[in-house]
Amino acid sequence: MPDFPPRISDAIAETRAEVARLHAELVRYNLVVWTGGNVSGRVPGADLFVIKPSGVSYDDLSPSNMILCDLDGAAIPGTPGSERSPSSDTAAHAYVYRNMPEVGGVVHTHSTYGVAWAARGEEIPCVITAMADEFGGPIPVGPFAIIGDDSIGRGIVETLRGHRSRGVIMQNHGPFTIGTNAKDAVKAAVMLEDVARTVHIAREAGPLIPIPQDKIDALYNRYQNLYGQSTDDRR
Ligand SMILES: O=C(CO)[C@@H](O)[C@@H](O)COP(=O)(O)O
């Protein structure tokens, strides 16, 4: 077991607990089935992150079986949970953390409407104020990428770097979201599926009405800086 300084040990423990808890939110909001999807959280103050073990039932996830990884995606030997394999998307999460230092959390889901947009390789247009609020514009599509190397992570970073959206729909695969922390990334995943469903249904019924860019900007700035309580986390 590595001998981390107390400050880092405490941060690891808090991140383990938060990431384990947040996986239940994916189930609560119907964003995953069986063992699909995954949540990770960067450990504040360390080049480390925590992610779920691969293929383990959400019912069995706990802080102690989360896996502590370095930013190359390697499990830290001798740490709780390291006897199992980390998520099959660990390389993608690690790539995001290495290349987007402002990101504190990454989420992947197979949420139904988000994956339906992925199957069409279509960007979700910004036609409802909820999208302007949360994503500041359309939700972009990332390239088709096969799991197993940095391809998915590179596609996420190349699509989202410099983009307001905290979500990307990876073609033929599904949503990945980022956030200032794991909870922020989970919120983005929840809101992505909500707007994916609404816009899909709206488009089935008739033509969509775009929101003018200046109104999108105004909505985004209000929501990001004024919505909720003054003590709320702000990006
Ligand atoms: O979508 C993929 C891989 O990209 C799934 O295997 C993923 O949702 C769940 O995999 P893990 O259980 O995290 O290994």
mmCIF file of C-alpha atoms and ligand atoms in Angstrom:
data_model
loop_
_atom_site.group_PDB
_atom_site.id
_atom_site.type_symbol
_atom_site.label_atom_id
_atom_site.label_comp_id
_atom_site.label_asym_id
_atom_site.label_seq_id
_atom_site.Cartn_x
_atom_site.Cartn_y
_atom_site.Cartn_z
ATOM 1 C CA MET A 1 0.000 0.000 0.000
ATOM 2 C CA PRO A 2 1.600 3.352 -1.057
ATOM 3 C CA ASP A 3 2.307 5.790 1.773
ATOM 4 C CA PHE A 4 0.353 8.895 0.706
ATOM 5 C CA PRO A 5 0.586 12.104 2.774
ATOM 6 C CA PRO A 6 -2.465 12.467 5.083
ATOM 7 C CA ARG A 7 -3.910 15.294 2.932
ATOM 8 C CA ILE A 8 -3.835 13.071 -0.171
ATOM 9 C CA SER A 9 -5.108 10.020 1.704
ATOM 10 C CA ASP A 10 -8.095 12.046 2.870
ATOM 11 C CA ALA A 11 -8.727 13.344 -0.660
ATOM 12 C CA ILE A 12 -8.571 9.795 -2.039
ATOM 13 C CA ALA A 13 -11.069 8.572 0.566
ATOM 14 C CA GLU A 14 -13.466 11.436 -0.196
ATOM 15 C CA THR A 15 -13.190 10.831 -3.949
ATOM 16 C CA ARG A 16 -13.801 7.095 -3.521
ATOM 17 C CA ALA A 17 -16.959 7.787 -1.511
ATOM 18 C CA GLU A 18 -18.258 10.419 -3.952
ATOM 19 C CA VAL A 19 -17.593 8.368 -7.103
ATOM 20 C CA ALA A 20 -19.187 5.254 -5.574
ATOM 21 C CA ARG A 21 -22.246 7.315 -4.533
ATOM 22 C CA LEU A 22 -22.597 8.957 -7.944
ATOM 23 C CA HIS A 23 -22.825 5.641 -9.778
ATOM 24 C CA ALA A 24 -26.222 5.180 -8.083
ATOM 25 C CA GLU A 25 -27.357 8.416 -9.764
ATOM 26 C CA LEU A 26 -26.854 6.844 -13.217
ATOM 27 C CA VAL A 27 -29.267 4.080 -12.172
ATOM 28 C CA ARG A 28 -31.656 6.546 -10.495
ATOM 29 C CA TYR A 29 -31.977 8.561 -13.714
ATOM 30 C CA ASN A 30 -32.181 5.457 -15.957
ATOM 31 C CA LEU A 31 -28.979 6.337 -17.841
ATOM 32 C CA VAL A 32 -27.532 2.799 -17.789
ATOM 33 C CA VAL A 33 -28.589 -0.849 -17.827
ATOM 34 C CA TRP A 34 -26.781 -3.814 -16.230
ATOM 35 C CA THR A 35 -23.100 -2.773 -15.795
ATOM 36 C CA GLY A 36 -22.935 -0.236 -18.623
ATOM 37 C CA GLY A 37 -21.593 3.240 -18.050
ATOM 38 C CA ASN A 38 -19.018 4.564 -15.644
ATOM 39 C CA VAL A 39 -18.107 7.562 -13.492
ATOM 40 C CA SER A 40 -14.658 8.790 -12.506
ATOM 41 C CA GLY A 41 -13.389 11.607 -10.330
ATOM 42 C CA ARG A 42 -9.996 13.307 -10.196
ATOM 43 C CA VAL A 43 -8.354 13.271 -6.756
ATOM 44 C CA PRO A 44 -7.787 16.948 -5.844
ATOM 45 C CA GLY A 45 -4.097 17.754 -5.361
ATOM 46 C CA ALA A 46 -2.796 14.524 -6.902
ATOM 47 C CA ASP A 47 -2.147 13.042 -10.347
ATOM 48 C CA LEU A 48 -4.692 10.356 -9.579
ATOM 49 C CA PHE A 49 -8.336 9.544 -10.290
ATOM 50 C CA VAL A 50 -10.887 7.012 -9.101
ATOM 51 C CA ILE A 51 -13.075 4.896 -11.411
ATOM 52 C CA LYS A 52 -15.374 1.906 -11.105
ATOM 53 C CA PRO A 53 -14.207 -1.686 -11.644
ATOM 54 C CA SER A 54 -15.156 -3.166 -15.001
ATOM 55 C CA GLY A 55 -18.336 -5.220 -15.282
ATOM 56 C CA VAL A 56 -19.284 -5.098 -11.599
ATOM 57 C CA SER A 57 -22.967 -4.723 -10.712
ATOM 58 C CA TYR A 58 -23.991 -1.254 -9.590
ATOM 59 C CA ASP A 59 -25.527 -2.950 -6.553
ATOM 60 C CA ASP A 60 -22.062 -4.081 -5.477
ATOM 61 C CA LEU A 61 -20.135 -0.832 -5.978
ATOM 62 C CA SER A 62 -18.658 0.695 -2.833
ATOM 63 C CA PRO A 63 -15.883 3.164 -1.926
ATOM 64 C CA SER A 64 -13.530 0.285 -1.145
ATOM 65 C CA ASN A 65 -13.909 -1.382 -4.550
ATOM 66 C CA MET A 66 -13.451 1.780 -6.589
ATOM 67 C CA ILE A 67 -10.087 1.688 -8.358
ATOM 68 C CA LEU A 68 -7.397 4.332 -7.816
ATOM 69 C CA CYS A 69 -5.494 5.045 -11.049
ATOM 70 C CA ASP A 70 -2.636 7.261 -12.175
ATOM 71 C CA LEU A 71 -3.192 9.622 -15.109
ATOM 72 C CA ASP A 72 -1.992 6.940 -17.517
ATOM 73 C CA GLY A 73 -4.929 4.831 -16.380
ATOM 74 C CA ALA A 74 -2.842 2.284 -14.453
ATOM 75 C CA ALA A 75 -4.302 1.014 -11.192
ATOM 76 C CA ILE A 76 -2.095 1.857 -8.215
ATOM 77 C CA PRO A 77 -0.856 -1.518 -6.901
ATOM 78 C CA GLY A 78 -1.677 -2.418 -3.340
ATOM 79 C CA THR A 79 -4.588 0.028 -3.040
ATOM 80 C CA PRO A 80 -8.154 -1.112 -2.212
ATOM 81 C CA GLY A 81 -9.906 -2.472 -5.317
ATOM 82 C CA SER A 82 -6.703 -2.805 -7.349
ATOM 83 C CA GLU A 83 -7.115 -6.571 -7.477
ATOM 84 C CA ARG A 84 -9.847 -6.035 -10.087
ATOM 85 C CA SER A 85 -9.603 -4.560 -13.610
ATOM 86 C CA PRO A 86 -10.667 -0.911 -13.870
ATOM 87 C CA SER A 87 -13.434 0.188 -16.224
ATOM 88 C CA SER A 88 -12.909 -0.643 -19.892
ATOM 89 C CA ASP A 89 -13.165 3.116 -20.511
ATOM 90 C CA THR A 90 -10.318 3.945 -18.114
ATOM 91 C CA ALA A 91 -7.973 4.922 -20.964
ATOM 92 C CA ALA A 92 -10.542 7.425 -22.248
ATOM 93 C CA HIS A 93 -11.057 8.978 -18.812
ATOM 94 C CA ALA A 94 -7.278 9.133 -18.258
ATOM 95 C CA TYR A 95 -6.719 10.831 -21.617
ATOM 96 C CA VAL A 96 -9.255 13.505 -20.705
ATOM 97 C CA TYR A 97 -7.605 14.128 -17.314
ATOM 98 C CA ARG A 98 -4.133 14.388 -18.907
ATOM 99 C CA ASN A 99 -5.258 16.795 -21.613
ATOM 100 C CA MET A 100 -7.957 18.865 -19.861
ATOM 101 C CA PRO A 101 -6.544 19.858 -16.441
ATOM 102 C CA GLU A 102 -9.700 21.833 -15.649
ATOM 103 C CA VAL A 103 -11.778 18.641 -15.746
ATOM 104 C CA GLY A 104 -12.460 16.986 -12.394
ATOM 105 C CA GLY A 105 -14.983 14.350 -13.436
ATOM 106 C CA VAL A 106 -15.848 12.193 -16.460
ATOM 107 C CA VAL A 107 -19.006 10.151 -17.073
ATOM 108 C CA HIS A 108 -19.976 7.677 -19.774
ATOM 109 C CA THR A 109 -23.521 6.358 -20.233
ATOM 110 C CA HIS A 110 -25.589 4.418 -22.748
ATOM 111 C CA SER A 111 -28.677 6.540 -22.158
ATOM 112 C CA THR A 112 -31.317 5.695 -24.730
ATOM 113 C CA TYR A 113 -31.939 8.979 -26.497
ATOM 114 C CA GLY A 114 -28.302 10.022 -26.325
ATOM 115 C CA VAL A 115 -27.303 6.744 -27.995
ATOM 116 C CA ALA A 116 -30.062 7.199 -30.589
ATOM 117 C CA TRP A 117 -28.465 10.521 -31.610
ATOM 118 C CA ALA A 118 -25.091 8.715 -31.629
ATOM 119 C CA ALA A 119 -26.469 6.038 -33.957
ATOM 120 C CA ARG A 120 -27.387 8.810 -36.405
ATOM 121 C CA GLY A 121 -24.134 10.671 -35.827
ATOM 122 C CA GLU A 122 -26.160 13.849 -35.369
ATOM 123 C CA GLU A 123 -25.436 16.896 -33.214
ATOM 124 C CA ILE A 124 -28.348 17.834 -30.932
ATOM 125 C CA PRO A 125 -29.382 21.337 -32.043
ATOM 126 C CA CYS A 126 -29.938 24.036 -29.426
ATOM 127 C CA VAL A 127 -33.697 24.533 -29.779
ATOM 128 C CA ILE A 128 -34.798 24.603 -26.099
ATOM 129 C CA THR A 129 -33.763 26.994 -23.377
ATOM 130 C CA ALA A 130 -32.726 24.066 -21.158
ATOM 131 C CA MET A 131 -29.911 23.334 -23.652
ATOM 132 C CA ALA A 132 -28.832 26.969 -23.749
ATOM 133 C CA ASP A 133 -28.784 27.023 -19.928
ATOM 134 C CA GLU A 134 -26.819 23.811 -19.425
ATOM 135 C CA PHE A 135 -24.750 23.384 -22.588
ATOM 136 C CA GLY A 136 -24.537 26.906 -24.021
ATOM 137 C CA GLY A 137 -25.445 25.651 -27.486
ATOM 138 C CA PRO A 138 -25.663 22.360 -29.409
ATOM 139 C CA ILE A 139 -24.340 19.072 -28.051
ATOM 140 C CA PRO A 140 -21.652 17.994 -30.531
ATOM 141 C CA VAL A 141 -20.926 14.612 -32.045
ATOM 142 C CA GLY A 142 -17.491 13.045 -31.630
ATOM 143 C CA PRO A 143 -15.854 10.593 -34.055
ATOM 144 C CA PHE A 144 -16.509 6.871 -34.218
ATOM 145 C CA ALA A 145 -13.758 5.343 -32.088
ATOM 146 C CA ILE A 146 -13.094 1.762 -31.021
ATOM 147 C CA ILE A 147 -12.354 1.076 -27.356
ATOM 148 C CA GLY A 148 -8.896 -0.209 -26.463
ATOM 149 C CA ASP A 149 -6.545 2.742 -26.841
ATOM 150 C CA ASP A 150 -6.628 6.567 -26.635
ATOM 151 C CA SER A 151 -9.039 6.894 -29.590
ATOM 152 C CA ILE A 152 -12.175 7.579 -27.547
ATOM 153 C CA GLY A 153 -10.372 9.935 -25.177
ATOM 154 C CA ARG A 154 -8.773 11.807 -28.064
ATOM 155 C CA GLY A 155 -12.180 12.141 -29.730
ATOM 156 C CA ILE A 156 -13.721 13.546 -26.527
ATOM 157 C CA VAL A 157 -10.914 16.090 -26.030
ATOM 158 C CA GLU A 158 -10.726 17.178 -29.686
ATOM 159 C CA THR A 159 -14.498 17.727 -29.692
ATOM 160 C CA LEU A 160 -14.958 19.426 -26.319
ATOM 161 C CA ARG A 161 -11.751 21.483 -26.002
ATOM 162 C CA GLY A 162 -12.857 25.079 -26.476
ATOM 163 C CA HIS A 163 -16.522 24.024 -26.699
ATOM 164 C CA ARG A 164 -19.110 25.244 -24.198
ATOM 165 C CA SER A 165 -20.847 21.873 -24.038
ATOM 166 C CA ARG A 166 -19.890 19.529 -21.193
ATOM 167 C CA GLY A 167 -21.280 16.638 -23.225
ATOM 168 C CA VAL A 168 -20.270 14.899 -26.439
ATOM 169 C CA ILE A 169 -22.137 12.159 -28.274
ATOM 170 C CA MET A 170 -19.522 9.738 -29.593
ATOM 171 C CA GLN A 171 -20.789 8.421 -32.923
ATOM 172 C CA ASN A 172 -22.251 4.891 -32.825
ATOM 173 C CA HIS A 173 -21.447 4.684 -29.117
ATOM 174 C CA GLY A 174 -23.032 7.211 -26.770
ATOM 175 C CA PRO A 175 -22.612 10.133 -24.391
ATOM 176 C CA PHE A 176 -19.477 11.149 -22.530
ATOM 177 C CA THR A 177 -19.654 14.156 -20.227
ATOM 178 C CA ILE A 178 -17.104 16.186 -18.288
ATOM 179 C CA GLY A 179 -17.371 18.500 -15.305
ATOM 180 C CA THR A 180 -15.460 20.494 -12.732
ATOM 181 C CA ASN A 181 -15.981 17.455 -10.502
ATOM 182 C CA ALA A 182 -17.686 14.068 -10.770
ATOM 183 C CA LYS A 183 -21.045 15.442 -9.585
ATOM 184 C CA ASP A 184 -20.931 18.171 -12.259
ATOM 185 C CA ALA A 185 -20.204 15.532 -14.923
ATOM 186 C CA VAL A 186 -23.092 13.367 -13.697
ATOM 187 C CA LYS A 187 -25.427 16.381 -13.847
ATOM 188 C CA ALA A 188 -24.333 16.972 -17.443
ATOM 189 C CA ALA A 189 -25.113 13.317 -18.256
ATOM 190 C CA VAL A 190 -28.579 13.595 -16.688
ATOM 191 C CA MET A 191 -29.361 16.839 -18.515
ATOM 192 C CA LEU A 192 -27.930 15.509 -21.801
ATOM 193 C CA GLU A 193 -30.364 12.586 -21.795
ATOM 194 C CA ASP A 194 -33.252 14.879 -20.846
ATOM 195 C CA VAL A 195 -32.664 17.254 -23.764
ATOM 196 C CA ALA A 196 -31.821 14.388 -26.163
ATOM 197 C CA ARG A 197 -35.237 12.893 -25.443
ATOM 198 C CA THR A 198 -37.115 16.190 -25.703
ATOM 199 C CA VAL A 199 -35.507 17.308 -28.956
ATOM 200 C CA HIS A 200 -35.921 13.823 -30.475
ATOM 201 C CA ILE A 201 -39.651 13.868 -29.694
ATOM 202 C CA ALA A 202 -40.035 17.460 -30.891
ATOM 203 C CA ARG A 203 -38.327 16.683 -34.171
ATOM 204 C CA GLU A 204 -40.661 13.741 -34.784
ATOM 205 C CA ALA A 205 -43.620 16.149 -34.635
ATOM 206 C CA GLY A 206 -42.317 18.848 -36.923
ATOM 207 C CA PRO A 207 -39.600 21.389 -37.744
ATOM 208 C CA LEU A 208 -37.436 22.713 -34.932
ATOM 209 C CA ILE A 209 -37.078 26.435 -34.221
ATOM 210 C CA PRO A 210 -33.474 27.489 -33.535
ATOM 211 C CA ILE A 211 -32.755 29.935 -30.714
ATOM 212 C CA PRO A 212 -30.802 33.047 -31.811
ATOM 213 C CA GLN A 213 -27.152 32.943 -30.668
ATOM 214 C CA ASP A 214 -27.393 36.140 -28.620
ATOM 215 C CA LYS A 215 -30.293 34.641 -26.676
ATOM 216 C CA ILE A 216 -28.352 31.400 -26.154
ATOM 217 C CA ASP A 217 -25.458 33.445 -24.777
ATOM 218 C CA ALA A 218 -27.751 35.385 -22.426
ATOM 219 C CA LEU A 219 -29.472 32.221 -21.176
ATOM 220 C CA TYR A 220 -26.154 30.424 -20.645
ATOM 221 C CA ASN A 221 -24.582 33.318 -18.760
ATOM 222 C CA ARG A 222 -27.622 33.692 -16.504
ATOM 223 C CA TYR A 223 -27.870 30.009 -15.704
ATOM 224 C CA GLN A 224 -24.148 29.517 -15.138
ATOM 225 C CA ASN A 225 -23.738 32.607 -12.944
ATOM 226 C CA LEU A 226 -27.097 33.434 -11.342
ATOM 227 C CA TYR A 227 -29.277 30.308 -11.218
ATOM 228 C CA GLY A 228 -29.755 28.651 -7.830
ATOM 229 C CA GLN A 229 -28.058 29.959 -4.683
ATOM 230 C CA SER A 230 -25.117 32.320 -4.522
ATOM 231 C CA THR A 231 -23.231 29.649 -2.580
ATOM 232 C CA ASP A 232 -23.606 27.076 -5.378
ATOM 233 C CA ASP A 233 -20.477 25.858 -7.175
ATOM 234 C CA ARG A 234 -19.807 27.901 -10.309
ATOM 235 C CA ARG A 235 -17.684 26.873 -13.279
HETATM 236 O O1 LIG B 1 -19.379 1.381 -23.451
HETATM 237 C C1 LIG B 1 -18.606 0.574 -22.960
HETATM 238 C C2 LIG B 1 -17.191 0.571 -23.347
HETATM 239 O O2 LIG B 1 -16.903 1.760 -24.078
HETATM 240 C C3 LIG B 1 -19.066 -0.355 -21.854
HETATM 241 O O3 LIG B 1 -18.360 -1.463 -21.804
HETATM 242 C C4 LIG B 1 -19.124 0.515 -20.605
HETATM 243 O O4 LIG B 1 -20.342 1.192 -20.736
HETATM 244 C C5 LIG B 1 -19.091 -0.232 -19.286
HETATM 245 O O5 LIG B 1 -17.852 -0.835 -19.154
HETATM 246 P P1 LIG B 1 -17.168 -0.994 -17.703
HETATM 247 O O6 LIG B 1 -18.076 -1.861 -16.857
HETATM 248 O O7 LIG B 1 -17.009 0.384 -17.097
HETATM 249 O O8 LIG B 1 -15.851 -1.669 -18.031
#
